PDB file of C-alpha atoms in Angstrom:
ATOM      1  CA  UNK A   1     105.438  43.871  15.358  1.00 69.00           C
ATOM      2  CA  UNK A   2     103.603  46.158  12.885  1.00 80.00           C
ATOM      3  CA  UNK A   3     100.163  45.046  11.715  1.00 90.00           C
ATOM      4  CA  UNK A   4      97.416  46.673   9.762  1.00 95.00           C
ATOM      5  CA  UNK A   5      94.094  44.863   8.974  1.00 96.00           C
ATOM      6  CA  UNK A   6      91.356  45.778   6.699  1.00 97.00           C
ATOM      7  CA  UNK A   7      88.656  43.670   4.950  1.00 97.00           C
ATOM      8  CA  UNK A   8      89.730  42.029   1.763  1.00 96.00           C
ATOM      9  CA  UNK A   9      86.626  42.853  -0.298  1.00 97.00           C
ATOM     10  CA  UNK A  10      83.431  44.764  -0.042  1.00 98.00           C
ATOM     11  CA  UNK A  11      80.500  45.352  -2.425  1.00 97.00           C
ATOM     12  CA  UNK A  12      77.948  48.147  -2.633  1.00 97.00           C
ATOM     13  CA  UNK A  13      75.459  49.649  -5.015  1.00 97.00           C
ATOM     14  CA  UNK A  14      75.529  53.018  -6.748  1.00 97.00           C
ATOM     15  CA  UNK A  15      74.320  55.913  -4.533  1.00 97.00           C
ATOM     16  CA  UNK A  16      74.888  54.038  -1.312  1.00 97.00           C
ATOM     17  CA  UNK A  17      77.151  54.729   1.592  1.00 98.00           C
ATOM     18  CA  UNK A  18      80.089  52.243   2.524  1.00 98.00           C
ATOM     19  CA  UNK A  19      82.492  52.309   5.442  1.00 98.00           C
ATOM     20  CA  UNK A  20      85.858  50.600   5.069  1.00 98.00           C
ATOM     21  CA  UNK A  21      87.408  49.853   8.523  1.00 98.00           C
ATOM     22  CA  UNK A  22      91.120  49.639   9.274  1.00 98.00           C
ATOM     23  CA  UNK A  23      92.684  48.613  12.622  1.00 98.00           C
ATOM     24  CA  UNK A  24      96.419  48.926  13.252  1.00 96.00           C
ATOM     25  CA  UNK A  25      99.104  47.973  15.770  1.00 93.00           C
ATOM     26  CA  UNK A  26     102.354  49.760  15.343  1.00 86.00           C
ATOM     27  CA  UNK A  27     105.389  50.973  17.271  1.00 80.00           C
ATOM     28  CA  UNK A  28     104.732  54.717  17.510  1.00 83.00           C
ATOM     29  CA  UNK A  29     102.200  56.624  15.509  1.00 87.00           C
ATOM     30  CA  UNK A  30     102.788  59.440  13.137  1.00 85.00           C
ATOM     31  CA  UNK A  31      99.588  59.631  11.191  1.00 90.00           C
ATOM     32  CA  UNK A  32      97.299  57.398   9.123  1.00 94.00           C
ATOM     33  CA  UNK A  33      96.638  57.709   5.350  1.00 94.00           C
ATOM     34  CA  UNK A  34      94.054  56.412   3.011  1.00 97.00           C
ATOM     35  CA  UNK A  35      94.998  55.754  -0.691  1.00 97.00           C
ATOM     36  CA  UNK A  36      92.762  54.800  -3.604  1.00 98.00           C
ATOM     37  CA  UNK A  37      94.290  52.490  -6.212  1.00 97.00           C
ATOM     38  CA  UNK A  38      92.396  51.601  -9.410  1.00 97.00           C
ATOM     39  CA  UNK A  39      93.357  48.484 -11.185  1.00 95.00           C
ATOM     40  CA  UNK A  40      96.566  48.825 -13.034  1.00 93.00           C
ATOM     41  CA  UNK A  41      97.311  52.172 -11.597  1.00 95.00           C
ATOM     42  CA  UNK A  42      99.333  53.790  -8.901  1.00 96.00           C
ATOM     43  CA  UNK A  43      97.908  54.549  -5.486  1.00 96.00           C
ATOM     44  CA  UNK A  44      96.654  58.175  -5.095  1.00 95.00           C
ATOM     45  CA  UNK A  45      96.396  59.972  -1.753  1.00 94.00           C
ATOM     46  CA  UNK A  46      92.852  60.430  -0.291  1.00 95.00           C
ATOM     47  CA  UNK A  47      93.169  61.506   3.324  1.00 94.00           C
ATOM     48  CA  UNK A  48      95.438  62.081   6.321  1.00 92.00           C
ATOM     49  CA  UNK A  49      94.465  61.785  10.016  1.00 94.00           C
ATOM     50  CA  UNK A  50      96.900  62.477  12.874  1.00 92.00           C
ATOM     51  CA  UNK A  51      94.401  63.661  15.563  1.00 94.00           C
ATOM     52  CA  UNK A  52      91.371  61.901  16.799  1.00 97.00           C
ATOM     53  CA  UNK A  53      88.011  62.685  14.896  1.00 97.00           C
ATOM     54  CA  UNK A  54      86.467  62.996  11.568  1.00 97.00           C
ATOM     55  CA  UNK A  55      88.037  64.661   8.531  1.00 94.00           C
ATOM     56  CA  UNK A  56      85.555  65.379   5.654  1.00 94.00           C
ATOM     57  CA  UNK A  57      86.533  65.968   2.027  1.00 90.00           C
ATOM     58  CA  UNK A  58      83.588  65.995  -0.333  1.00 94.00           C
ATOM     59  CA  UNK A  59      82.141  62.547  -0.625  1.00 96.00           C
ATOM     60  CA  UNK A  60      84.922  61.035   1.351  1.00 97.00           C
ATOM     61  CA  UNK A  61      85.359  61.160   5.010  1.00 97.00           C
ATOM     62  CA  UNK A  62      88.053  59.579   7.350  1.00 98.00           C
ATOM     63  CA  UNK A  63      87.864  58.938  11.023  1.00 98.00           C
ATOM     64  CA  UNK A  64      90.655  58.169  13.602  1.00 98.00           C
ATOM     65  CA  UNK A  65      90.708  56.826  17.074  1.00 97.00           C
ATOM     66  CA  UNK A  66      94.232  56.626  18.262  1.00 95.00           C
ATOM     67  CA  UNK A  67      93.343  54.983  21.590  1.00 95.00           C
ATOM     68  CA  UNK A  68      91.535  52.168  19.757  1.00 96.00           C
ATOM     69  CA  UNK A  69      94.024  51.909  16.928  1.00 96.00           C
ATOM     70  CA  UNK A  70      91.179  52.213  14.504  1.00 97.00           C
ATOM     71  CA  UNK A  71      90.205  54.205  11.492  1.00 98.00           C
ATOM     72  CA  UNK A  72      87.518  54.223   8.847  1.00 98.00           C
ATOM     73  CA  UNK A  73      86.922  55.625   5.379  1.00 98.00           C
ATOM     74  CA  UNK A  74      83.530  56.573   4.571  1.00 98.00           C
ATOM     75  CA  UNK A  75      82.330  56.953   0.982  1.00 98.00           C
ATOM     76  CA  UNK A  76      78.946  58.563   0.320  1.00 97.00           C
ATOM     77  CA  UNK A  77      76.896  58.725  -2.861  1.00 97.00           C
ATOM     78  CA  UNK A  78      78.880  55.935  -4.327  1.00 98.00           C
ATOM     79  CA  UNK A  79      79.676  56.046  -8.013  1.00 97.00           C
ATOM     80  CA  UNK A  80      80.910  53.384 -10.388  1.00 97.00           C
ATOM     81  CA  UNK A  81      84.195  55.107 -10.639  1.00 97.00           C
ATOM     82  CA  UNK A  82      84.684  54.467  -6.891  1.00 98.00           C
ATOM     83  CA  UNK A  83      85.296  50.842  -7.656  1.00 98.00           C
ATOM     84  CA  UNK A  84      88.933  50.408  -6.752  1.00 98.00           C
ATOM     85  CA  UNK A  85      91.242  49.226  -3.917  1.00 98.00           C
ATOM     86  CA  UNK A  86      91.408  51.306  -0.738  1.00 98.00           C
ATOM     87  CA  UNK A  87      94.719  51.072   1.128  1.00 97.00           C
ATOM     88  CA  UNK A  88      95.138  52.123   4.774  1.00 97.00           C
ATOM     89  CA  UNK A  89      98.699  53.107   5.692  1.00 94.00           C
ATOM     90  CA  UNK A  90     100.303  54.118   8.971  1.00 92.00           C
ATOM     91  CA  UNK A  91     103.412  56.105   9.583  1.00 87.00           C
ATOM     92  CA  UNK A  92     104.791  54.372  12.735  1.00 81.00           C
ATOM     93  CA  UNK A  93     108.026  56.258  13.204  1.00 69.00           C
ATOM     94  CA  UNK A  94     108.090  59.332  15.551  1.00 56.00           C
ATOM     95  CA  UNK A  95     111.559  60.273  14.268  1.00 54.00           C
ATOM     96  CA  UNK A  96     111.933  62.287  11.014  1.00 49.00           C
ATOM     97  CA  UNK A  97     110.962  60.228   7.998  1.00 53.00           C
ATOM     98  CA  UNK A  98     107.706  58.887   6.700  1.00 59.00           C
ATOM     99  CA  UNK A  99     108.126  55.222   6.110  1.00 78.00           C
ATOM    100  CA  UNK A 100     104.544  54.110   5.730  1.00 86.00           C
ATOM    101  CA  UNK A 101     103.330  50.586   6.424  1.00 88.00           C
ATOM    102  CA  UNK A 102     100.429  49.689   4.061  1.00 92.00           C
ATOM    103  CA  UNK A 103      97.486  47.309   4.741  1.00 94.00           C
ATOM    104  CA  UNK A 104      96.827  44.882   1.877  1.00 94.00           C
ATOM    105  CA  UNK A 105      93.915  46.989   0.713  1.00 96.00           C
ATOM    106  CA  UNK A 106      90.073  46.558   0.441  1.00 97.00           C
ATOM    107  CA  UNK A 107      88.720  45.932  -2.990  1.00 97.00           C
ATOM    108  CA  UNK A 108      85.426  47.700  -3.356  1.00 98.00           C
ATOM    109  CA  UNK A 109      83.018  46.814  -6.140  1.00 98.00           C
ATOM    110  CA  UNK A 110      80.325  49.216  -6.995  1.00 97.00           C
ATOM    111  CA  UNK A 111      77.413  47.934  -9.026  1.00 96.00           C
ATOM    112  CA  UNK A 112      74.433  49.713 -10.661  1.00 93.00           C
TER     113      UNK A 112
ATOM    114  CA  UNK B   1     104.571  69.259 -12.905  1.00 66.00           C
ATOM    115  CA  UNK B   2     105.082  65.883 -14.539  1.00 82.00           C
ATOM    116  CA  UNK B   3     104.766  63.945 -11.446  1.00 95.00           C
ATOM    117  CA  UNK B   4     106.953  60.973 -10.585  1.00 97.00           C
ATOM    118  CA  UNK B   5     108.418  59.397 -13.642  1.00 97.00           C
ATOM    119  CA  UNK B   6     109.341  55.724 -13.853  1.00 98.00           C
ATOM    120  CA  UNK B   7     111.072  53.691 -16.514  1.00 97.00           C
ATOM    121  CA  UNK B   8     110.608  51.249 -17.891  1.00 98.00           C
ATOM    122  CA  UNK B   9     106.862  50.800 -17.534  1.00 97.00           C
ATOM    123  CA  UNK B  10     107.140  47.013 -18.424  1.00 97.00           C
ATOM    124  CA  UNK B  11     110.096  44.788 -18.176  1.00 97.00           C
ATOM    125  CA  UNK B  12     110.319  41.066 -19.115  1.00 98.00           C
ATOM    126  CA  UNK B  13     113.514  39.281 -18.447  1.00 97.00           C
ATOM    127  CA  UNK B  14     114.882  35.900 -18.004  1.00 97.00           C
ATOM    128  CA  UNK B  15     116.028  34.534 -14.688  1.00 97.00           C
ATOM    129  CA  UNK B  16     119.633  35.512 -13.874  1.00 97.00           C
ATOM    130  CA  UNK B  17     119.550  38.690 -15.821  1.00 97.00           C
ATOM    131  CA  UNK B  18     120.237  42.073 -14.296  1.00 97.00           C
ATOM    132  CA  UNK B  19     117.288  44.487 -14.054  1.00 98.00           C
ATOM    133  CA  UNK B  20     117.563  48.259 -13.466  1.00 98.00           C
ATOM    134  CA  UNK B  21     114.502  50.275 -12.593  1.00 98.00           C
ATOM    135  CA  UNK B  22     114.582  53.993 -12.750  1.00 98.00           C
ATOM    136  CA  UNK B  23     112.722  56.894 -11.059  1.00 98.00           C
ATOM    137  CA  UNK B  24     112.682  60.559 -11.303  1.00 98.00           C
ATOM    138  CA  UNK B  25     110.959  62.119  -8.287  1.00 97.00           C
ATOM    139  CA  UNK B  26     108.926  65.409  -8.231  1.00 96.00           C
ATOM    140  CA  UNK B  27     111.270  68.355  -8.135  1.00 95.00           C
ATOM    141  CA  UNK B  28     111.660  69.684  -4.717  1.00 92.00           C
ATOM    142  CA  UNK B  29     110.713  66.538  -2.923  1.00 93.00           C
ATOM    143  CA  UNK B  30     113.177  65.480  -0.250  1.00 91.00           C
ATOM    144  CA  UNK B  31     112.058  61.899   0.244  1.00 92.00           C
ATOM    145  CA  UNK B  32     112.101  59.058  -2.233  1.00 95.00           C
ATOM    146  CA  UNK B  33     110.584  55.571  -1.646  1.00 95.00           C
ATOM    147  CA  UNK B  34     110.735  52.314  -3.407  1.00 97.00           C
ATOM    148  CA  UNK B  35     107.921  49.866  -2.963  1.00 96.00           C
ATOM    149  CA  UNK B  36     107.010  46.433  -4.383  1.00 97.00           C
ATOM    150  CA  UNK B  37     103.438  45.313  -4.882  1.00 96.00           C
ATOM    151  CA  UNK B  38     102.205  41.689  -5.143  1.00 95.00           C
ATOM    152  CA  UNK B  39      98.834  40.069  -4.789  1.00 90.00           C
ATOM    153  CA  UNK B  40     100.075  38.009  -1.878  1.00 90.00           C
ATOM    154  CA  UNK B  41     101.995  40.494   0.127  1.00 90.00           C
ATOM    155  CA  UNK B  42     100.424  43.815  -0.859  1.00 91.00           C
ATOM    156  CA  UNK B  43     102.538  47.005  -1.033  1.00 93.00           C
ATOM    157  CA  UNK B  44     105.780  46.676   0.827  1.00 92.00           C
ATOM    158  CA  UNK B  45     108.369  49.315   1.388  1.00 92.00           C
ATOM    159  CA  UNK B  46     111.768  48.360   0.128  1.00 95.00           C
ATOM    160  CA  UNK B  47     114.044  51.411   0.969  1.00 94.00           C
ATOM    161  CA  UNK B  48     113.693  55.069   1.304  1.00 93.00           C
ATOM    162  CA  UNK B  49     115.953  58.116   0.953  1.00 94.00           C
ATOM    163  CA  UNK B  50     116.047  61.466   2.553  1.00 92.00           C
ATOM    164  CA  UNK B  51     118.030  64.135   0.661  1.00 93.00           C
ATOM    165  CA  UNK B  52     119.592  61.348  -1.421  1.00 95.00           C
ATOM    166  CA  UNK B  53     120.813  59.495   1.681  1.00 94.00           C
ATOM    167  CA  UNK B  54     119.346  55.847   2.292  1.00 93.00           C
ATOM    168  CA  UNK B  55     117.544  56.002   5.625  1.00 89.00           C
ATOM    169  CA  UNK B  56     116.024  52.466   5.917  1.00 87.00           C
ATOM    170  CA  UNK B  57     116.736  49.614   3.666  1.00 90.00           C
ATOM    171  CA  UNK B  58     115.426  46.811   6.059  1.00 87.00           C
ATOM    172  CA  UNK B  59     112.728  46.067   3.504  1.00 89.00           C
ATOM    173  CA  UNK B  60     115.205  45.119   0.729  1.00 93.00           C
ATOM    174  CA  UNK B  61     114.618  41.364   0.530  1.00 87.00           C
ATOM    175  CA  UNK B  62     118.255  40.322   0.006  1.00 85.00           C
ATOM    176  CA  UNK B  63     121.675  41.195  -1.391  1.00 91.00           C
ATOM    177  CA  UNK B  64     120.373  40.788  -4.883  1.00 95.00           C
ATOM    178  CA  UNK B  65     118.644  44.096  -4.511  1.00 97.00           C
ATOM    179  CA  UNK B  66     120.510  47.394  -4.396  1.00 97.00           C
ATOM    180  CA  UNK B  67     119.197  51.068  -4.671  1.00 98.00           C
ATOM    181  CA  UNK B  68     121.143  54.298  -5.280  1.00 97.00           C
ATOM    182  CA  UNK B  69     120.206  57.927  -5.506  1.00 97.00           C
ATOM    183  CA  UNK B  70     123.138  59.745  -6.968  1.00 97.00           C
ATOM    184  CA  UNK B  71     121.356  63.103  -7.072  1.00 95.00           C
ATOM    185  CA  UNK B  72     118.132  64.702  -6.101  1.00 95.00           C
ATOM    186  CA  UNK B  73     116.475  63.954  -9.390  1.00 95.00           C
ATOM    187  CA  UNK B  74     117.333  60.273 -10.050  1.00 96.00           C
ATOM    188  CA  UNK B  75     117.214  56.994  -8.409  1.00 98.00           C
ATOM    189  CA  UNK B  76     117.676  53.391  -9.358  1.00 98.00           C
ATOM    190  CA  UNK B  77     116.599  50.006  -8.142  1.00 98.00           C
ATOM    191  CA  UNK B  78     118.806  47.141  -9.363  1.00 98.00           C
ATOM    192  CA  UNK B  79     118.194  43.366  -9.131  1.00 97.00           C
ATOM    193  CA  UNK B  80     121.138  41.187  -9.898  1.00 97.00           C
ATOM    194  CA  UNK B  81     120.542  38.285 -10.507  1.00 96.00           C
ATOM    195  CA  UNK B  82     116.824  38.323 -11.004  1.00 97.00           C
ATOM    196  CA  UNK B  83     114.621  35.509 -10.004  1.00 97.00           C
ATOM    197  CA  UNK B  84     110.963  34.594 -10.903  1.00 97.00           C
ATOM    198  CA  UNK B  85     109.855  35.417  -7.464  1.00 96.00           C
ATOM    199  CA  UNK B  86     110.886  39.012  -8.029  1.00 97.00           C
ATOM    200  CA  UNK B  87     108.026  39.383 -10.487  1.00 97.00           C
ATOM    201  CA  UNK B  88     105.883  42.253  -9.252  1.00 98.00           C
ATOM    202  CA  UNK B  89     104.920  45.877  -9.801  1.00 98.00           C
ATOM    203  CA  UNK B  90     107.665  48.250  -8.444  1.00 98.00           C
ATOM    204  CA  UNK B  91     106.572  51.747  -7.481  1.00 98.00           C
ATOM    205  CA  UNK B  92     108.605  54.775  -6.827  1.00 97.00           C
ATOM    206  CA  UNK B  93     107.134  57.545  -4.671  1.00 96.00           C
ATOM    207  CA  UNK B  94     108.256  60.943  -3.480  1.00 95.00           C
ATOM    208  CA  UNK B  95     107.243  63.188  -0.833  1.00 91.00           C
ATOM    209  CA  UNK B  96     107.915  66.871   0.173  1.00 88.00           C
ATOM    210  CA  UNK B  97     108.717  66.079   3.674  1.00 78.00           C
ATOM    211  CA  UNK B  98     107.886  64.388   6.843  1.00 64.00           C
ATOM    212  CA  UNK B  99     104.174  63.651   7.531  1.00 65.00           C
ATOM    213  CA  UNK B 100     103.273  64.597   4.045  1.00 74.00           C
ATOM    214  CA  UNK B 101     101.377  62.426   1.522  1.00 85.00           C
ATOM    215  CA  UNK B 102     103.502  60.462  -0.924  1.00 91.00           C
ATOM    216  CA  UNK B 103     103.034  60.825  -4.689  1.00 94.00           C
ATOM    217  CA  UNK B 104     103.464  57.454  -6.604  1.00 96.00           C
ATOM    218  CA  UNK B 105     104.883  56.947 -10.008  1.00 97.00           C
ATOM    219  CA  UNK B 106     102.949  54.712 -12.547  1.00 96.00           C
ATOM    220  CA  UNK B 107     105.065  51.779 -11.594  1.00 97.00           C
ATOM    221  CA  UNK B 108     107.134  49.192 -13.409  1.00 98.00           C
ATOM    222  CA  UNK B 109     105.572  45.798 -13.996  1.00 98.00           C
ATOM    223  CA  UNK B 110     108.498  43.354 -13.873  1.00 98.00           C
ATOM    224  CA  UNK B 111     108.097  39.814 -15.131  1.00 98.00           C
ATOM    225  CA  UNK B 112     111.091  37.409 -14.686  1.00 98.00           C
ATOM    226  CA  UNK B 113     110.721  34.100 -16.534  1.00 97.00           C
TER     227      UNK B 113
END
């Protein structure tokens, strides 16, 4: 079956660094996405990994290990506005079409 | 670009009524997705289209749910008859192609009483 696991909640303080982990088990792998979702809003795209390694984009970085079925999202220099839910999503199909499977999300609370 | 447009933003209806949710994808995007989000189950894919053709509807919960995409700029998700357990936020998303990120609309918050 298809399964994506990530912690339900995390807390951190402003200026700190936080790592949100995601493990997955899917039939086939066509890439892993991270989305950010503020309360009451739509998910917005953060990053995409299809090859092993680290992708850096400003304060956010995403890592992938396909052999371990593992990814993490690293947030540096945390700000209050980073308080949100972070969704890990995997594209399992190798055929055309991107039907993402989403984890249930990690709610990050950043305090001052 | 206006982004993905959904209507209505909020819908409150009584059990047994028909509900129609609407979506306009971003122009030029070939893929359109319908999702449902609840606290218990998270974000679930219901159905997706490629070039207006339904590709995978295995996520549609039951026959009460149906979706159409009559042209490249419009899609509907219909629930008939609606039930209280259908209460959720329904998102539409579009994508320019395979292996590209999806752009989500603002969602429709559906409450069935």
